[in-house]
Coordinates of C-alpha atoms in Angstrom, one line a residue:
M1 CA 95.7 22.1 79.9
T2 CA 98.6 24.5 79.6
Q3 CA 99.3 25.6 76.0
T4 CA 102.6 24.5 74.6
K5 CA 105.1 27.3 74.1
R6 CA 108.6 27.7 72.7
S7 CA 110.2 28.3 76.1
D8 CA 109.0 24.9 77.4
A9 CA 112.3 23.7 75.8
I10 CA 114.1 25.4 78.7
T11 CA 111.6 25.4 81.5
K12 CA 109.7 22.0 81.5
G13 CA 110.6 18.5 82.5
P14 CA 113.3 16.9 84.7
S15 CA 115.9 17.1 82.0
R16 CA 115.7 21.0 82.2
A17 CA 116.6 21.2 85.9
A18 CA 120.0 22.7 85.1
A19 CA 118.4 25.4 82.9
R20 CA 115.8 26.2 85.5
A21 CA 118.6 26.4 88.1
M22 CA 120.2 29.2 86.1
L23 CA 116.9 30.9 85.5
R24 CA 116.2 30.9 89.2
A25 CA 119.5 32.7 89.7
V26 CA 118.2 35.6 87.6
G27 CA 115.0 35.8 89.6
M28 CA 112.5 33.5 88.0
T29 CA 110.3 31.3 90.2
D30 CA 108.0 28.4 89.9
D31 CA 105.2 30.8 88.9
D32 CA 107.1 31.8 85.8
W33 CA 107.4 28.4 84.1
D34 CA 104.0 28.6 82.6
K35 CA 104.3 32.2 81.4
P36 CA 105.7 33.2 78.0
I37 CA 109.3 34.4 78.2
V38 CA 109.7 37.6 76.1
A39 CA 113.0 39.0 74.8
V40 CA 113.6 42.7 75.3
V41 CA 116.3 43.4 72.7
N42 CA 117.7 46.9 73.3
T43 CA 119.9 48.7 70.8
Y44 CA 120.8 51.3 73.5
S45 CA 124.1 53.1 73.1
S46 CA 125.6 56.2 74.6
V47 CA 127.4 57.0 71.3
T48 CA 124.4 58.5 69.5
P49 CA 121.4 60.6 70.5
C50 CA 119.2 58.2 68.4
N51 CA 119.6 55.4 70.9
M52 CA 120.9 57.0 74.1
H53 CA 117.4 57.0 75.8
L54 CA 116.5 53.5 75.0
R55 CA 117.9 52.2 78.3
T56 CA 115.3 54.2 80.2
L57 CA 112.5 53.0 78.0
A58 CA 113.4 49.3 78.5
Q59 CA 112.0 49.4 82.1
P60 CA 108.4 50.3 81.1
V61 CA 108.6 47.7 78.3
C62 CA 109.5 45.1 80.9
D63 CA 106.8 46.3 83.3
G64 CA 104.3 46.0 80.4
I65 CA 105.4 42.4 79.7
R66 CA 104.9 41.4 83.3
E67 CA 101.5 43.1 83.4
G68 CA 100.6 41.2 80.2
G69 CA 101.4 37.9 81.8
G70 CA 104.9 37.4 80.5
V71 CA 108.5 37.2 81.8
P72 CA 110.9 39.7 80.3
V73 CA 114.6 38.9 79.6
E74 CA 116.9 41.6 78.3
F75 CA 119.6 41.5 75.6
G76 CA 121.7 44.1 73.9
A77 CA 122.4 44.5 70.2
P78 CA 124.9 46.9 68.5
V79 CA 124.2 50.2 66.7
V80 CA 126.3 52.1 64.3
S81 CA 125.5 55.8 64.1
D82 CA 125.0 56.9 60.5
G83 CA 125.5 60.6 61.4
I84 CA 128.8 60.0 63.2
T85 CA 130.2 57.6 60.7
M86 CA 129.2 59.7 57.7
G87 CA 132.1 60.6 55.4
H88 CA 134.8 58.2 56.7
E89 CA 135.7 54.5 56.8
G90 CA 133.2 53.8 59.6
M91 CA 130.3 54.3 57.3
R92 CA 131.1 51.0 55.7
A93 CA 129.9 49.4 59.0
S94 CA 126.5 51.0 58.8
L95 CA 124.6 48.7 56.4
M96 CA 126.7 45.7 57.7
S97 CA 125.3 46.5 61.2
R98 CA 121.8 45.8 59.9
E99 CA 122.8 42.2 59.2
V100 CA 124.6 41.8 62.5
I101 CA 121.6 43.2 64.5
T102 CA 119.3 40.8 62.6
D103 CA 121.6 37.9 63.4
A104 CA 122.0 39.0 67.1
V105 CA 118.3 39.1 67.6
E106 CA 117.9 35.7 66.0
L107 CA 120.7 34.1 68.1
A108 CA 119.3 35.5 71.4
V109 CA 115.7 34.5 70.7
R110 CA 116.3 31.1 69.1
G111 CA 119.2 30.2 71.3
H112 CA 117.1 30.6 74.4
A113 CA 113.8 29.2 72.9
L114 CA 112.0 32.5 73.7
D115 CA 108.3 33.0 72.9
A116 CA 108.3 36.6 71.6
A117 CA 110.4 39.7 71.4
V118 CA 110.1 43.5 71.8
I119 CA 112.9 45.2 69.9
L120 CA 113.8 48.8 70.9
V121 CA 115.2 50.7 68.0
G122 CA 116.5 54.2 67.1
C123 CA 119.2 54.8 64.5
D124 CA 118.7 53.9 60.9
K125 CA 119.7 50.3 60.5
T126 CA 118.3 49.1 63.9
I127 CA 114.7 49.6 62.6
P128 CA 114.7 47.4 59.4
A129 CA 116.9 44.9 61.3
A130 CA 114.2 44.5 63.9
A131 CA 111.6 43.7 61.3
M132 CA 114.0 41.4 59.4
A133 CA 114.7 39.4 62.5
L134 CA 111.0 39.0 63.4
A135 CA 110.3 38.0 59.8
R136 CA 113.2 35.6 59.7
M137 CA 112.2 33.8 62.9
D138 CA 108.5 34.1 62.5
V139 CA 107.9 34.6 66.2
P140 CA 105.5 37.1 67.7
G141 CA 107.0 40.4 68.3
V142 CA 106.8 44.2 68.4
V143 CA 109.1 46.8 67.0
F144 CA 109.3 49.9 69.3
Y145 CA 110.8 53.0 67.9
G146 CA 112.4 55.4 70.3
G147 CA 111.2 58.5 68.5
T148 CA 112.5 61.6 66.7
I149 CA 114.8 64.2 68.2
A150 CA 113.5 67.6 69.0
A151 CA 114.3 70.4 66.6
G152 CA 117.5 72.4 67.2
C153 CA 117.1 76.1 67.5
L154 CA 119.3 78.8 66.1
G155 CA 117.6 82.2 66.3
D156 CA 114.2 81.7 64.8
K157 CA 115.2 78.7 62.7
D158 CA 114.5 75.0 63.5
L159 CA 117.6 72.9 62.8
S160 CA 118.3 69.2 62.1
I161 CA 121.5 67.3 61.4
Q162 CA 120.9 68.1 57.7
D163 CA 121.7 71.8 58.5
A164 CA 125.0 70.8 60.1
F165 CA 126.1 68.8 57.1
E166 CA 125.1 71.6 54.7
A167 CA 126.8 74.2 56.8
I168 CA 130.1 72.3 56.2
G169 CA 129.6 72.9 52.4
A170 CA 128.7 76.6 53.0
H171 CA 131.8 77.0 55.1
A172 CA 134.0 75.4 52.5
R173 CA 132.9 78.0 49.9
G174 CA 133.3 80.9 52.3
A175 CA 129.6 81.6 52.6
I176 CA 129.6 81.3 56.4
S177 CA 132.3 82.0 59.0
D178 CA 134.0 79.6 61.5
E179 CA 131.7 81.1 64.2
A180 CA 128.6 80.5 62.2
L181 CA 129.5 76.8 61.5
D182 CA 130.3 76.4 65.2
A183 CA 126.9 77.8 66.1
V184 CA 125.1 75.3 63.9
E185 CA 127.1 72.5 65.2
R186 CA 126.2 73.3 68.8
A187 CA 122.5 73.8 68.1
A188 CA 121.6 71.1 65.6
C189 CA 121.1 68.1 68.1
P190 CA 119.5 69.3 71.4
G191 CA 119.0 65.9 73.0
A192 CA 117.8 62.3 72.6
G193 CA 116.1 61.0 69.5
S194 CA 116.7 60.1 65.8
C195 CA 117.5 62.7 63.1
G196 CA 114.5 64.9 62.8
G197 CA 113.4 65.0 59.2
Q198 CA 111.8 62.3 57.0
F199 CA 115.3 60.8 56.9
T200 CA 115.9 57.1 57.0
A201 CA 115.0 56.5 60.7
N202 CA 111.7 58.3 60.6
T203 CA 110.9 56.9 57.1
M204 CA 111.4 53.4 58.3
A205 CA 109.5 53.9 61.6
M206 CA 106.5 55.1 59.5
A207 CA 106.9 52.2 57.1
L208 CA 106.9 49.6 59.8
A209 CA 103.7 51.1 61.3
F210 CA 102.0 50.7 57.9
L211 CA 103.6 47.2 57.5
G212 CA 101.9 46.2 60.7
V213 CA 104.9 45.1 62.9
A214 CA 105.1 48.4 64.9
P215 CA 102.0 49.6 66.8
M216 CA 100.5 52.7 65.2
G217 CA 101.0 55.6 67.6
A218 CA 103.8 54.0 69.6
G219 CA 106.8 55.3 67.7
E220 CA 105.5 58.8 66.8
P221 CA 105.9 60.7 70.1
P222 CA 109.3 62.3 70.1
A223 CA 112.1 60.6 72.1
E224 CA 111.7 62.9 75.1
H225 CA 107.9 63.3 75.0
E226 CA 106.0 62.6 78.2
D227 CA 104.0 59.9 76.4
K228 CA 107.0 57.8 75.5
P229 CA 107.2 55.6 78.6
E230 CA 103.4 54.8 78.3
Q231 CA 103.9 53.7 74.8
A232 CA 106.9 51.5 75.9
H233 CA 104.6 49.9 78.5
R234 CA 101.9 49.3 75.8
C235 CA 104.5 47.6 73.6
G236 CA 105.5 45.2 76.4
M237 CA 101.9 44.3 77.0
L238 CA 101.2 43.7 73.4
A239 CA 104.2 41.4 73.1
A240 CA 103.2 39.4 76.1
K241 CA 99.6 38.9 75.1
S242 CA 100.5 37.9 71.6
A243 CA 103.4 35.6 72.6
L244 CA 101.5 32.4 72.1
G245 CA 99.9 33.5 68.9
E246 CA 101.0 33.7 65.2
G247 CA 104.4 34.9 64.2
A248 CA 105.4 38.1 62.6
R249 CA 105.1 36.8 59.1
R250 CA 101.4 37.1 59.2
F251 CA 101.9 40.9 59.0
V252 CA 104.5 40.8 56.1
T253 CA 102.4 40.3 53.0
P254 CA 102.3 41.7 49.5
A255 CA 99.5 44.0 50.6
S256 CA 101.3 45.3 53.7
L257 CA 104.6 45.7 51.9
R258 CA 102.7 47.8 49.3
N259 CA 101.2 49.9 52.1
A260 CA 104.6 50.5 53.6
A261 CA 106.0 51.5 50.2
L262 CA 103.1 53.8 49.6
A263 CA 103.8 55.5 53.0
V264 CA 107.4 56.0 51.9
V265 CA 106.5 57.5 48.6
A266 CA 103.7 59.8 49.8
S267 CA 105.9 61.1 52.6
G268 CA 108.9 61.9 50.4
G269 CA 110.9 59.4 52.4
S270 CA 114.4 58.0 52.2
T271 CA 115.7 56.0 49.2
N272 CA 117.0 53.5 51.8
A273 CA 113.5 52.3 52.3
V274 CA 113.8 50.6 48.9
L275 CA 116.7 48.6 50.2
H276 CA 115.2 47.8 53.6
L277 CA 111.7 46.8 52.5
A278 CA 113.2 44.4 49.9
A279 CA 115.3 42.9 52.7
I280 CA 112.4 42.5 55.0
A281 CA 110.4 40.8 52.3
A282 CA 113.3 38.5 51.5
E283 CA 113.6 37.4 55.2
A284 CA 109.9 36.7 55.2
G285 CA 110.1 34.7 51.9
V286 CA 107.5 37.1 50.3
P287 CA 108.1 38.1 46.6
F288 CA 108.8 41.8 46.3
D289 CA 109.8 43.9 43.3
I290 CA 111.3 47.3 43.9
D291 CA 109.5 48.5 40.8
I292 CA 106.5 48.9 43.2
F293 CA 108.1 52.2 44.3
D294 CA 108.1 53.5 40.7
A295 CA 104.5 52.4 40.0
L296 CA 103.3 54.1 43.2
S297 CA 105.3 57.3 42.5
R298 CA 103.5 57.6 39.2
E299 CA 100.1 57.7 40.8
T300 CA 100.7 59.0 44.4
P301 CA 101.4 62.6 45.4
V302 CA 103.7 63.7 48.2
I303 CA 101.4 64.9 50.9
A304 CA 103.8 65.3 53.9
D305 CA 105.5 68.6 53.9
I306 CA 108.6 67.3 55.8
K307 CA 112.3 67.8 55.4
P308 CA 114.5 67.2 53.4
G309 CA 112.1 68.1 50.6
G310 CA 109.6 70.0 52.7
R311 CA 109.4 72.6 55.5
Y312 CA 108.7 70.7 58.7
L313 CA 110.2 68.1 60.9
A314 CA 109.0 64.8 62.3
Q315 CA 108.0 66.3 65.6
D316 CA 105.6 68.6 63.6
L317 CA 104.0 65.6 62.0
F318 CA 103.3 64.2 65.5
R319 CA 101.8 67.5 66.6
A320 CA 99.6 67.5 63.5
G321 CA 98.1 64.2 64.3
G322 CA 100.8 61.7 63.3
Y323 CA 100.7 58.7 61.1
R324 CA 97.0 58.3 61.5
V325 CA 96.1 61.6 59.9
F326 CA 98.7 61.0 57.1
G327 CA 97.3 57.5 56.5
Q328 CA 93.7 58.5 56.7
R329 CA 94.2 60.8 53.7
L330 CA 95.6 57.8 51.7
M331 CA 92.9 55.4 53.0
E332 CA 90.1 57.8 52.0
A333 CA 91.6 58.1 48.5
G334 CA 91.4 54.3 48.2
L335 CA 95.2 53.9 48.0
L336 CA 95.8 51.6 50.9
E337 CA 94.6 48.1 51.5
D338 CA 93.3 47.0 55.0
A339 CA 95.6 44.6 56.8
P340 CA 96.1 43.2 60.3
T341 CA 98.6 45.0 62.6
V342 CA 100.4 44.0 65.8
S343 CA 98.2 46.3 67.9
G344 CA 95.3 43.9 67.4
R345 CA 93.4 46.4 65.3
S346 CA 93.4 46.4 61.5
L347 CA 95.2 49.2 59.7
F348 CA 91.9 50.9 58.7
E349 CA 90.7 50.7 62.3
E350 CA 93.8 52.5 63.4
L351 CA 93.5 55.2 60.8
A352 CA 89.9 55.7 61.6
A353 CA 90.9 56.9 65.0
A354 CA 92.9 59.8 63.6
E355 CA 92.7 63.1 65.5
E356 CA 93.8 66.0 63.3
T357 CA 95.1 69.1 64.9
P358 CA 93.1 72.1 63.7
G359 CA 95.0 74.3 61.3
Q360 CA 97.9 72.0 60.9
Q361 CA 99.9 72.4 57.7
V362 CA 102.2 69.4 57.7
V363 CA 99.9 66.9 56.1
R364 CA 98.3 68.2 52.9
T365 CA 95.4 66.8 51.0
L366 CA 95.7 64.9 47.8
D367 CA 94.0 67.7 46.0
D368 CA 96.7 70.2 47.3
P369 CA 99.8 68.1 47.6
V370 CA 103.4 69.1 48.2
K371 CA 104.3 67.5 44.9
R372 CA 102.0 65.9 42.3
T373 CA 104.0 62.7 42.0
G374 CA 105.8 60.5 44.5
G375 CA 109.3 61.0 45.7
L376 CA 111.0 57.8 44.4
R377 CA 111.6 56.4 40.9
I378 CA 113.3 53.2 39.8
L379 CA 115.5 53.8 36.8
Y380 CA 117.1 51.3 34.4
G381 CA 119.0 51.7 31.1
D382 CA 122.5 51.1 29.9
V383 CA 124.1 52.2 33.2
A384 CA 121.7 50.3 35.6
P385 CA 120.3 47.2 33.9
E386 CA 119.2 45.8 37.3
G387 CA 117.9 49.1 38.5
A388 CA 118.8 52.3 40.4
V389 CA 116.8 54.6 42.7
L390 CA 116.2 58.3 42.0
K391 CA 114.9 60.6 44.7
T392 CA 112.8 63.4 43.3
A393 CA 111.1 64.8 46.3
G394 CA 111.4 68.6 46.4
Y395 CA 112.9 68.8 42.9
A396 CA 111.8 68.9 39.3
T397 CA 111.6 65.7 37.4
G398 CA 112.9 66.8 34.1
S399 CA 115.8 65.1 32.3
F400 CA 119.4 65.8 33.1
S401 CA 122.3 65.3 30.7
G402 CA 126.0 66.3 31.1
P403 CA 129.6 65.2 31.1
A404 CA 130.7 62.6 33.6
R405 CA 133.1 63.3 36.5
V406 CA 134.2 59.9 37.7
F407 CA 135.5 59.1 41.2
E408 CA 136.5 55.8 42.6
C409 CA 135.5 56.6 46.2
E410 CA 133.5 59.0 48.3
E411 CA 136.6 60.7 49.9
D412 CA 138.0 61.8 46.5
T413 CA 134.6 63.2 45.5
F414 CA 134.2 65.1 48.8
A415 CA 137.6 66.6 48.4
A416 CA 136.8 67.8 44.9
V417 CA 133.6 69.3 46.1
Q418 CA 135.4 71.1 48.9
R419 CA 137.9 72.5 46.5
G420 CA 135.1 73.9 44.3
E421 CA 136.0 71.6 41.4
I422 CA 132.4 70.4 40.6
G423 CA 130.6 72.6 38.2
E424 CA 126.9 73.1 37.4
G425 CA 125.6 70.6 34.8
E426 CA 128.1 67.8 35.5
V427 CA 127.1 64.2 36.3
V428 CA 129.2 63.0 39.2
I429 CA 129.8 59.3 39.3
I430 CA 130.9 57.7 42.6
R431 CA 131.6 54.0 42.1
H432 CA 133.2 51.0 43.9
E433 CA 131.0 52.0 46.9
G434 CA 128.4 49.3 46.4
P435 CA 127.5 46.5 48.9
R436 CA 130.5 44.4 47.8
G437 CA 132.9 46.9 46.4
G438 CA 132.8 49.3 49.4
P439 CA 132.4 47.0 51.1
G440 CA 129.3 48.2 52.9
M441 CA 127.5 50.5 50.5
R442 CA 128.3 53.8 52.2
E443 CA 125.9 56.8 52.3
M444 CA 127.0 60.0 50.5
L445 CA 125.4 62.7 52.7
Q446 CA 128.8 64.3 53.2
V447 CA 128.9 64.9 49.4
T448 CA 125.3 65.8 48.8
A449 CA 125.2 68.2 51.8
A450 CA 128.5 69.9 50.7
L451 CA 127.0 70.4 47.2
A452 CA 123.8 71.8 48.7
G453 CA 125.8 74.1 50.9
Q454 CA 127.5 75.4 47.8
G455 CA 124.2 76.0 46.1
L456 CA 124.5 73.1 43.7
A457 CA 121.7 70.8 44.9
G458 CA 119.7 69.9 41.8
K459 CA 122.2 71.6 39.5
V460 CA 124.5 68.6 39.3
A461 CA 123.5 65.0 39.2
L462 CA 125.1 62.3 41.4
I463 CA 125.1 58.6 40.5
T464 CA 126.5 55.9 42.7
D465 CA 126.4 52.2 43.4
G466 CA 126.5 53.2 47.0
R467 CA 123.6 54.9 48.9
F468 CA 122.4 58.4 49.8
S469 CA 121.2 59.4 53.2
G470 CA 117.6 60.1 53.9
A471 CA 118.7 63.7 54.5
S472 CA 120.2 63.9 51.0
H473 CA 118.4 66.0 48.5
G474 CA 119.2 67.1 44.9
F475 CA 119.3 65.1 41.7
V476 CA 120.6 62.0 43.4
I477 CA 120.6 58.4 42.1
G478 CA 121.8 55.5 44.2
H479 CA 121.8 51.7 44.4
V480 CA 123.0 51.4 40.8
S481 CA 123.0 47.7 40.0
P482 CA 125.0 45.7 39.1
E483 CA 127.7 47.5 41.1
A484 CA 131.2 48.4 39.8
A485 CA 132.8 45.6 41.9
V486 CA 131.1 42.9 39.9
G487 CA 131.7 44.5 36.6
G488 CA 128.5 46.5 36.3
P489 CA 128.3 49.1 33.5
I490 CA 129.0 51.9 35.9
A491 CA 132.6 50.6 36.1
L492 CA 133.1 51.4 32.4
I493 CA 132.2 55.1 32.4
E494 CA 135.0 57.6 31.9
D495 CA 135.5 61.3 32.5
G496 CA 133.7 63.3 29.8
D497 CA 131.3 60.7 28.7
T498 CA 127.8 62.1 28.2
V499 CA 125.4 60.6 30.7
T500 CA 121.6 61.2 30.3
I501 CA 119.0 60.7 33.0
D502 CA 115.4 60.7 32.0
P503 CA 113.0 60.2 34.9
E504 CA 110.0 60.2 32.6
T505 CA 111.2 57.2 30.6
R506 CA 113.0 55.8 33.7
R507 CA 116.4 55.5 32.1
I508 CA 120.1 56.3 32.7
D509 CA 122.2 56.0 29.6
A510 CA 125.7 56.9 28.5
D511 CA 126.7 57.7 25.0
I512 CA 129.6 55.3 24.7
D513 CA 130.6 52.1 22.8
W514 CA 129.8 49.6 25.6
Q515 CA 131.3 46.6 23.7
A516 CA 134.7 48.4 23.2
R517 CA 134.7 49.6 26.8
R518 CA 134.0 46.1 28.0
A519 CA 136.8 44.6 25.9
A520 CA 139.3 47.1 27.4
Y521 CA 138.1 46.8 31.0
T522 CA 140.4 45.5 33.7
P523 CA 138.5 44.8 37.0
R524 CA 139.9 46.3 40.2
P525 CA 140.9 43.9 42.9
Q526 CA 138.4 43.6 45.7
R527 CA 139.2 45.9 48.6
R528 CA 140.3 43.8 51.6
M529 CA 139.6 45.1 55.1
G530 CA 139.8 42.0 57.1
G531 CA 137.3 40.6 59.7
Y532 CA 133.6 41.0 59.2
F533 CA 134.1 43.5 56.4
D534 CA 135.6 40.8 54.2
K535 CA 133.0 38.3 55.3
F536 CA 130.2 40.7 54.4
A537 CA 131.8 41.4 51.0
R538 CA 131.8 37.6 50.2
L539 CA 128.2 37.1 51.3
V540 CA 126.2 40.2 50.3
G541 CA 123.9 40.2 47.3
S542 CA 122.7 42.9 44.9
A543 CA 121.2 46.2 46.1
S544 CA 118.3 45.5 43.8
K545 CA 117.4 42.5 46.1
G546 CA 117.9 44.3 49.4
A547 CA 121.7 43.8 49.8
T548 CA 121.1 41.0 52.3
T549 CA 123.5 38.2 53.3
I550 CA 120.8 35.6 52.9
I551 CA 122.1 32.3 51.4
E552 CA 119.7 31.0 48.7
G553 CA 116.9 29.2 50.4
D554 CA 117.4 30.7 53.9
S555 CA 114.2 32.6 53.8
D556 CA 112.3 29.3 53.6
V557 CA 113.8 27.8 56.7

């Protein structure tokens, strides 16, 4: 007896003759009606190197689905390039795109009653969106990461997009010439692939492998590596063979979310992972507290020597032995919990297959780490009663106290930095850039990179209700909640107020009369931008809960 499948709703019975007629027009035959139909959702775009090669990888994915006994059907989904939109109005669309991609995958798969999905991803928000969509729908599926970009080369130095942003700051203070800036610009991005450090894309690709929804070993080969098409084919076969099995929620559990968070912390990964793992958990209906990042950071060292806090790039991690070598260190230390993965093998079975490259220096041991404590801390206090995220990888964790310099948007802050108006010891506040107030919760890499280029990384503190890029480094605190747009305490700080950050006690406080400030406070009108931007601003929730647009109860549908 043929097993019942979701796609029977469009392929079986006399009442579906019209649907079958249309499916015949795209090449399906009588032999296909009993096969699972698998969506191939491709975030290909020619606007960004992160995703520009995904079109060529879709074909081996489709071939793998056919070989695995399924029928592939292809869809597109949008991508917003973080690197290109950084520093201007377009960055507001970045986090919003995560929700749109999630919705697009759901609509394509549910609308056509498909049995499973392979989602091809590259740039930052496409990766968590893929996991969010699979968790929301609870259908079988695979997330396939297109891989990291190769290092740029300028003389004997390896470059990433981080170097281009920091060169802007160095140029502004006269440290490098027009010609030197131009040389970095031309060399930083040599071809296809996502930004090359342990920035948001590579952080989330690693996190999803440890979460179990991306096959271990598939995402790690760089974008233009000869093994990439073979991994694409493998992902197609996995999706086809699992299409009639359990949905993706079997992989999203408290244990696997902890494993994913541990990978982020131990690799010195992006603060954006806090936002994205919370959102994935929310879509799956699994309780998740962002304090897990803080707890793990207290007990877990950073063992991956990768930029922005380290010396190497993601391609070097692959050459060293990849996620398996990194994860094997954590497994042997008893820090991970075994869990199922989409490859069909458990996490521990995958990590046991590690092959470490002799002499590699990218993955350190727990006895000789890059840094003794993890890279992320969750702070509270007067300024952030619902939490904020501090990235400490590569920097000391001592307290920081100084006078506030308050800015109402990123552009004003960047202009002040470029004019050389930010001084060592100051606490820069960038507000009304949160999920609702932005709207869109922009990243501030343009600001942090300009400060780094001026030699001020770690010498000033930055606090925002917006986000920081995975390439940001310095004493940076994002995701301050509640945000200014909803009257959070960050809205009440004024120039000159003394703000104190104490990573050890996990607090951000300001020495002011909060009651008097609240009494004198006049809220700013919500920024109106029209279209989806206003819709997002109305729907989006707190950054402390993942900044999703889930309506209460949606995750239980």
